[in-house]
Structure formats: structure tokens, C-alpha cells
């Protein structure tokens, strides 16, 4: 026969598993958003019987509202180091079915990511067994690496500009050269330790 301690431990395990399952039953949407400081995971719980709304960003609870009588509406919060504005829209589709859409800076996630691909360049590389995600914001020429904005030094060279910075003990440079074609504009290339890094598609 099991001791009282063993039964209590089992009850605690069952209760913690049950509460985790209970928590996850209201999870209705998950999005991944690539910003300059990293890729952020946004999760949304919506209790359609209680009206509960919970927003998690990177596993951290940002908003919790219990017993909302209005089941449709929106929740606005910030994401990432730059405190980018995000809004989850909750719309009734039919009967008790709901649609959840994410907006970033007032644009649908799809439109935001399309626009972002025009205003940033992203490279993913491995150096000395460590993975790095380097992002260039073309409008400001800010360079981010693994969530941190880096100190850079820019200089004009014969065929364009070079932006110098370091990642660990590796010297890096983003070269900006005109493509010679109006539609393509300026081509940005990341060079790390005299080696060209291919651009990542996010």
C-alpha cells in the first residue's frame, strides 16, 4: 500500500499536469514575429465561455483579463527591445467561431513582414560554435546582433560605404554598393573575417 507522502506527491503531479492542460485548452493562436532584436513568439489564450484573454510574449505573460463579457475586440501590447506595437484582433466569424489576427505597427503581420524585408537585411551565421542573427536596418543603418544594438563605425569607400563592427572577437563589415539598377537599389553584403555570409530569408 502507498504511503500518505507518495499519494500527496502523485496528487500534486496530477494537479500540475491538469492545470497545464487546462491552461493550454484556451490557447487559440501562436505567431512568430521577426524583429531586429530577434524572433519573438506571441501566444494568445481566449476562453470563449469565460471571455478570458491572456497574451504571452516569449513565454512571459503580458496581458491577463478574466471574465470579459464582450468576446470580440482587441488587445494591444508591446514586443521586443524597441517596444514595437502589436494588436490582436478578435472577430466573430459565425456562431461561436472566432478569428484571430495579429497586427504589427498597425499593419497585418503579412504586410509588416513584406515591408520589413524591404527595410532590413538579416544574416544567420555560426562562429566558434555560437549562432548569431545579424540584422541591418537600412533606414537608420543600425546593426543588431542577437537582440543587442551594436556600436558601429561607418566609412565611405570608393564603391559605396562600409559599416564596421565586431561580433565576439570577429571583425565584421556590411558593404553597401549600388546595384546600378534602379529597381534593385543598394546591395548590402555582410563580410565576417574576410568571408561573405549569405543573406537569410525570414
mmCIF file of C-alpha atoms in Angstrom:
data_model
loop_
_atom_site.group_PDB
_atom_site.id
_atom_site.type_symbol
_atom_site.label_atom_id
_atom_site.label_comp_id
_atom_site.label_asym_id
_atom_site.label_seq_id
_atom_site.Cartn_x
_atom_site.Cartn_y
_atom_site.Cartn_z
ATOM 1 C CA UNK A 1 0.000 0.000 0.000
ATOM 2 C CA UNK A 2 1.269 3.509 -0.868
ATOM 3 C CA UNK A 3 2.275 5.881 1.912
ATOM 4 C CA UNK A 4 0.430 9.157 2.512
ATOM 5 C CA UNK A 5 3.516 11.082 1.188
ATOM 6 C CA UNK A 6 3.512 9.094 -2.076
ATOM 7 C CA UNK A 7 -0.210 9.761 -2.576
ATOM 8 C CA UNK A 8 0.269 13.509 -1.929
ATOM 9 C CA UNK A 9 3.153 13.645 -4.454
ATOM 10 C CA UNK A 10 1.020 11.823 -7.053
ATOM 11 C CA UNK A 11 -1.908 14.182 -6.436
ATOM 12 C CA UNK A 12 0.425 17.197 -6.843
ATOM 13 C CA UNK A 13 1.810 15.784 -10.120
ATOM 14 C CA UNK A 14 -1.690 15.126 -11.459
ATOM 15 C CA UNK A 15 -2.852 18.587 -10.366
ATOM 16 C CA UNK A 16 0.143 20.328 -12.001
ATOM 17 C CA UNK A 17 -0.322 18.313 -15.221
ATOM 18 C CA UNK A 18 -4.045 19.055 -15.167
ATOM 19 C CA UNK A 19 -3.533 22.787 -14.623
ATOM 20 C CA UNK A 20 -1.034 22.855 -17.516
ATOM 21 C CA UNK A 21 -3.561 21.082 -19.776
ATOM 22 C CA UNK A 22 -6.327 23.360 -18.530
ATOM 23 C CA UNK A 23 -4.173 26.384 -19.319
ATOM 24 C CA UNK A 24 -3.392 25.136 -22.829
ATOM 25 C CA UNK A 25 -7.031 24.359 -23.727
ATOM 26 C CA UNK A 26 -7.696 28.073 -24.234
ATOM 27 C CA UNK A 27 -4.620 28.596 -26.460
ATOM 28 C CA UNK A 28 -6.103 29.674 -29.794
ATOM 29 C CA UNK A 29 -3.234 31.323 -31.708
ATOM 30 C CA UNK A 30 0.572 31.367 -31.889
ATOM 31 C CA UNK A 31 2.618 33.723 -34.063
ATOM 32 C CA UNK A 32 6.366 34.186 -34.603
ATOM 33 C CA UNK A 33 7.427 37.762 -35.347
ATOM 34 C CA UNK A 34 10.936 38.580 -36.622
ATOM 35 C CA UNK A 35 12.113 41.966 -35.335
ATOM 36 C CA UNK A 36 15.591 43.468 -35.313
ATOM 37 C CA UNK A 37 16.259 42.214 -31.778
ATOM 38 C CA UNK A 38 15.181 38.634 -32.532
ATOM 39 C CA UNK A 39 12.272 36.364 -33.372
ATOM 40 C CA UNK A 40 9.504 36.724 -30.796
ATOM 41 C CA UNK A 41 6.802 34.151 -30.046
ATOM 42 C CA UNK A 42 3.333 35.540 -29.299
ATOM 43 C CA UNK A 43 0.704 33.214 -27.806
ATOM 44 C CA UNK A 44 -2.947 34.087 -27.221
ATOM 45 C CA UNK A 45 -5.457 32.341 -24.959
ATOM 46 C CA UNK A 46 -9.151 33.113 -25.397
ATOM 47 C CA UNK A 47 -11.728 31.457 -23.157
ATOM 48 C CA UNK A 48 -14.896 31.644 -25.211
ATOM 49 C CA UNK A 49 -17.077 30.667 -22.245
ATOM 50 C CA UNK A 50 -15.464 32.991 -19.689
ATOM 51 C CA UNK A 51 -14.196 35.658 -22.059
ATOM 52 C CA UNK A 52 -10.710 35.255 -20.562
ATOM 53 C CA UNK A 53 -7.898 36.812 -22.638
ATOM 54 C CA UNK A 54 -4.207 36.131 -21.972
ATOM 55 C CA UNK A 55 -1.276 37.305 -24.125
ATOM 56 C CA UNK A 56 2.219 35.824 -23.737
ATOM 57 C CA UNK A 57 5.317 37.264 -25.420
ATOM 58 C CA UNK A 58 8.293 34.885 -25.369
ATOM 59 C CA UNK A 59 6.584 32.867 -22.621
ATOM 60 C CA UNK A 60 6.075 35.912 -20.353
ATOM 61 C CA UNK A 61 2.521 36.950 -19.531
ATOM 62 C CA UNK A 62 1.878 40.490 -20.841
ATOM 63 C CA UNK A 63 -1.916 40.781 -20.505
ATOM 64 C CA UNK A 64 -4.463 38.826 -18.461
ATOM 65 C CA UNK A 65 -8.160 39.691 -18.387
ATOM 66 C CA UNK A 66 -10.665 37.368 -16.734
ATOM 67 C CA UNK A 67 -14.441 37.299 -17.200
ATOM 68 C CA UNK A 68 -14.795 39.582 -20.204
ATOM 69 C CA UNK A 69 -18.443 39.714 -21.276
ATOM 70 C CA UNK A 70 -17.576 41.030 -24.741
ATOM 71 C CA UNK A 71 -15.930 38.137 -26.591
ATOM 72 C CA UNK A 72 -14.762 40.220 -29.587
ATOM 73 C CA UNK A 73 -12.408 43.197 -29.571
ATOM 74 C CA UNK A 74 -8.668 43.771 -29.474
ATOM 75 C CA UNK A 75 -5.677 43.561 -27.165
ATOM 76 C CA UNK A 76 -2.684 45.876 -27.670
ATOM 77 C CA UNK A 77 0.779 45.318 -26.200
ATOM 78 C CA UNK A 78 4.496 45.839 -26.949
ATOM 79 C CA UNK A 79 7.017 43.372 -28.373
ATOM 80 C CA UNK A 80 10.825 43.420 -28.274
ATOM 81 C CA UNK A 81 13.504 45.866 -27.219
ATOM 82 C CA UNK A 82 12.133 48.664 -29.421
ATOM 83 C CA UNK A 83 8.664 48.204 -27.822
ATOM 84 C CA UNK A 84 7.025 47.574 -31.199
ATOM 85 C CA UNK A 85 3.230 47.967 -31.003
ATOM 86 C CA UNK A 86 1.272 44.746 -31.552
ATOM 87 C CA UNK A 87 -2.511 44.236 -31.602
ATOM 88 C CA UNK A 88 -4.501 41.002 -31.589
ATOM 89 C CA UNK A 89 -7.923 41.426 -33.209
ATOM 90 C CA UNK A 90 -10.699 39.054 -32.118
ATOM 91 C CA UNK A 91 -13.562 38.826 -34.599
ATOM 92 C CA UNK A 92 -16.650 36.595 -34.648
ATOM 93 C CA UNK A 93 -16.782 34.520 -37.835
ATOM 94 C CA UNK A 94 -20.059 32.642 -37.322
ATOM 95 C CA UNK A 95 -21.916 31.376 -34.274
ATOM 96 C CA UNK A 96 -19.260 30.608 -31.680
ATOM 97 C CA UNK A 97 -16.296 30.587 -34.080
ATOM 98 C CA UNK A 98 -13.673 33.324 -33.803
ATOM 99 C CA UNK A 99 -10.857 34.605 -35.996
ATOM 100 C CA UNK A 100 -7.643 35.988 -34.500
ATOM 101 C CA UNK A 101 -5.356 38.304 -36.463
ATOM 102 C CA UNK A 102 -2.106 39.953 -35.407
ATOM 103 C CA UNK A 103 -1.131 43.470 -36.447
ATOM 104 C CA UNK A 104 2.365 44.902 -36.009
ATOM 105 C CA UNK A 105 2.642 48.718 -36.060
ATOM 106 C CA UNK A 106 -0.886 48.919 -37.497
ATOM 107 C CA UNK A 107 -0.226 46.543 -40.413
ATOM 108 C CA UNK A 108 -1.280 42.918 -40.814
ATOM 109 C CA UNK A 109 1.567 40.551 -39.913
ATOM 110 C CA UNK A 110 1.910 39.556 -43.594
ATOM 111 C CA UNK A 111 2.133 43.192 -44.785
ATOM 112 C CA UNK A 112 4.509 44.089 -41.952
ATOM 113 C CA UNK A 113 6.862 41.213 -42.829
ATOM 114 C CA UNK A 114 6.735 42.081 -46.558
ATOM 115 C CA UNK A 115 7.623 45.698 -45.752
ATOM 116 C CA UNK A 116 10.278 44.590 -43.282
ATOM 117 C CA UNK A 117 12.016 42.506 -45.948
ATOM 118 C CA UNK A 118 12.440 45.759 -47.916
ATOM 119 C CA UNK A 119 13.765 47.799 -44.977
ATOM 120 C CA UNK A 120 16.096 45.236 -43.347
ATOM 121 C CA UNK A 121 18.694 42.624 -44.219
ATOM 122 C CA UNK A 122 19.176 39.563 -41.999
ATOM 123 C CA UNK A 123 22.059 37.120 -41.824
ATOM 124 C CA UNK A 124 22.265 33.991 -39.665
ATOM 125 C CA UNK A 125 25.734 32.576 -39.020
ATOM 126 C CA UNK A 126 27.690 30.333 -36.700
ATOM 127 C CA UNK A 127 31.016 31.475 -35.247
ATOM 128 C CA UNK A 128 33.047 29.334 -32.863
ATOM 129 C CA UNK A 129 30.059 27.093 -32.122
ATOM 130 C CA UNK A 130 27.741 30.038 -31.340
ATOM 131 C CA UNK A 131 24.775 31.049 -33.513
ATOM 132 C CA UNK A 132 24.324 34.711 -34.392
ATOM 133 C CA UNK A 133 21.487 36.634 -36.081
ATOM 134 C CA UNK A 134 22.703 39.941 -37.549
ATOM 135 C CA UNK A 135 20.119 42.482 -38.725
ATOM 136 C CA UNK A 136 20.750 45.721 -40.636
ATOM 137 C CA UNK A 137 18.022 48.368 -40.506
ATOM 138 C CA UNK A 138 18.566 50.082 -43.861
ATOM 139 C CA UNK A 139 16.781 53.333 -42.968
ATOM 140 C CA UNK A 140 18.913 54.052 -39.867
ATOM 141 C CA UNK A 141 21.937 51.797 -40.671
ATOM 142 C CA UNK A 142 21.584 50.373 -37.132
ATOM 143 C CA UNK A 143 23.059 46.886 -36.744
ATOM 144 C CA UNK A 144 21.603 44.367 -34.277
ATOM 145 C CA UNK A 145 23.095 41.044 -33.190
ATOM 146 C CA UNK A 146 21.197 38.531 -31.027
ATOM 147 C CA UNK A 147 18.956 41.227 -29.571
ATOM 148 C CA UNK A 148 21.632 43.850 -28.934
ATOM 149 C CA UNK A 149 22.166 47.052 -30.918
ATOM 150 C CA UNK A 150 25.865 47.163 -31.819
ATOM 151 C CA UNK A 151 28.367 50.012 -31.859
ATOM 152 C CA UNK A 152 29.377 50.594 -35.474
ATOM 153 C CA UNK A 153 31.792 52.746 -37.438
ATOM 154 C CA UNK A 154 30.790 53.827 -40.934
ATOM 155 C CA UNK A 155 33.107 54.971 -43.679
ATOM 156 C CA UNK A 156 32.827 55.961 -47.314
ATOM 157 C CA UNK A 157 34.873 53.868 -49.725
ATOM 158 C CA UNK A 158 35.438 54.053 -53.484
ATOM 159 C CA UNK A 159 32.383 51.988 -54.495
ATOM 160 C CA UNK A 160 29.950 52.775 -51.616
ATOM 161 C CA UNK A 161 30.031 52.561 -47.813
ATOM 162 C CA UNK A 162 31.283 50.130 -45.207
ATOM 163 C CA UNK A 163 29.839 49.704 -41.716
ATOM 164 C CA UNK A 164 32.348 48.048 -39.356
ATOM 165 C CA UNK A 165 31.541 46.239 -36.092
ATOM 166 C CA UNK A 166 32.580 43.189 -34.082
ATOM 167 C CA UNK A 167 30.788 40.000 -33.130
ATOM 168 C CA UNK A 168 32.738 38.388 -30.309
ATOM 169 C CA UNK A 169 36.360 38.583 -31.459
ATOM 170 C CA UNK A 170 35.404 38.507 -35.151
ATOM 171 C CA UNK A 171 35.688 41.619 -37.332
ATOM 172 C CA UNK A 172 32.594 42.256 -39.429
ATOM 173 C CA UNK A 173 31.685 44.675 -42.175
ATOM 174 C CA UNK A 174 28.493 45.387 -44.075
ATOM 175 C CA UNK A 175 29.313 46.723 -47.541
ATOM 176 C CA UNK A 176 26.701 48.866 -49.298
ATOM 177 C CA UNK A 177 27.198 49.096 -53.069
ATOM 178 C CA UNK A 178 24.900 50.413 -55.781
ATOM 179 C CA UNK A 179 23.475 47.665 -57.972
ATOM 180 C CA UNK A 180 23.449 50.029 -60.945
ATOM 181 C CA UNK A 181 19.763 49.147 -61.388
ATOM 182 C CA UNK A 182 17.064 51.500 -60.166
ATOM 183 C CA UNK A 183 14.664 48.743 -59.018
ATOM 184 C CA UNK A 184 17.312 46.821 -57.056
ATOM 185 C CA UNK A 185 18.829 49.885 -55.400
ATOM 186 C CA UNK A 186 21.676 49.302 -52.958
ATOM 187 C CA UNK A 187 23.059 45.823 -52.303
ATOM 188 C CA UNK A 188 24.175 45.090 -48.726
ATOM 189 C CA UNK A 189 26.701 42.315 -48.111
ATOM 190 C CA UNK A 190 27.950 41.009 -44.757
ATOM 191 C CA UNK A 191 31.647 40.108 -44.593
ATOM 192 C CA UNK A 192 32.926 38.267 -41.492
ATOM 193 C CA UNK A 193 36.655 37.511 -41.220
ATOM 194 C CA UNK A 194 37.015 38.242 -44.991
ATOM 195 C CA UNK A 195 34.241 35.735 -45.826
ATOM 196 C CA UNK A 196 30.897 36.703 -47.429
ATOM 197 C CA UNK A 197 27.835 35.471 -45.488
ATOM 198 C CA UNK A 198 24.667 34.635 -47.477
ATOM 199 C CA UNK A 199 21.518 36.538 -46.511
ATOM 200 C CA UNK A 200 18.808 34.650 -44.582
ATOM 201 C CA UNK A 201 15.170 34.637 -45.690
ATOM 202 C CA UNK A 202 12.728 35.174 -42.805
#
